[in-house]
Amino acid sequence: MLPLHEQATARVGMTFLQMVEKVRYEGAYPTRQRAEDVIHAVLAALGRQLTGDERVDLAARLPAEFSSDLTRQMTEREPLTGWGFVKDLAARTGGTPATARWDAGAVLAVTGQLAGPGLLDRIITQLPPGYALLFGRVELIQAA
């Protein structure tokens, strides 16, 4: 059960078109179709990394047209670091690591807003190092 403040956030969300337009703006994509394609690719890649309640809870906060991208993926046996995620995304989309980093940042920033702070904390905690920056957060590393 989600805490009360997260339940309210989960109901607000965005429509499909609102999410596409928000990502289009954040990523400075020239068309809605380009933004939509990027969203599908990034959420599919994220779906290969997330497991458990975090994956289900995040899917529930996404527009239905995008939630299946997240949930229909088989989880990778070896989780990827944030940089590994970007390189994998570049390889799967035929882009460069720089464009994949841009795409991941544009989509995950909006996805993080939909998740809300509590769920986003849980997601980042579950994932290997390097994802906080992709979601637009500072990643603090403990000194050795």
Phi, psi and omega in degrees: 000132179285145173301156185306317182292332177281330178297319179296317179297321183297330182278337185288292175055197178221155172281169177306308183294323177297319179293317178300314181294322179295315178293321178300317178293310182299321183266358182055043180279144185287335183223161174297320182299319179296316178298317180297317179299318179295317179301312180302314183295315183291318180292326175296318178296319178295322178299333177283349182253327184274148176224171169063210185298327181297318179295314180294315181296320179293317179302324180292339182264352180268154171303145184306325181296339180251338184297327180291333175300322181285317190271339183275359181276144172281134180288136178295144177293319179253110179298144180266144170292174177303316179293321176298322177300314180296315180296320178296317178299317179299316181295320182285333182260351181079016180263186176264162175302326180294314180289325178294322178296318178298312181299314180299316180297318180296315183285315185288334175297316179290319179298320178297323176296318179292324180295320186086161187298320182294310179293321179298321175301316180295319180297310182296324177295323181289325186278156176296172180302149173106353182274333183305315180296325178295330178272004179083023179245155174283137178255116179270132180243131181288134179292145181283000000 
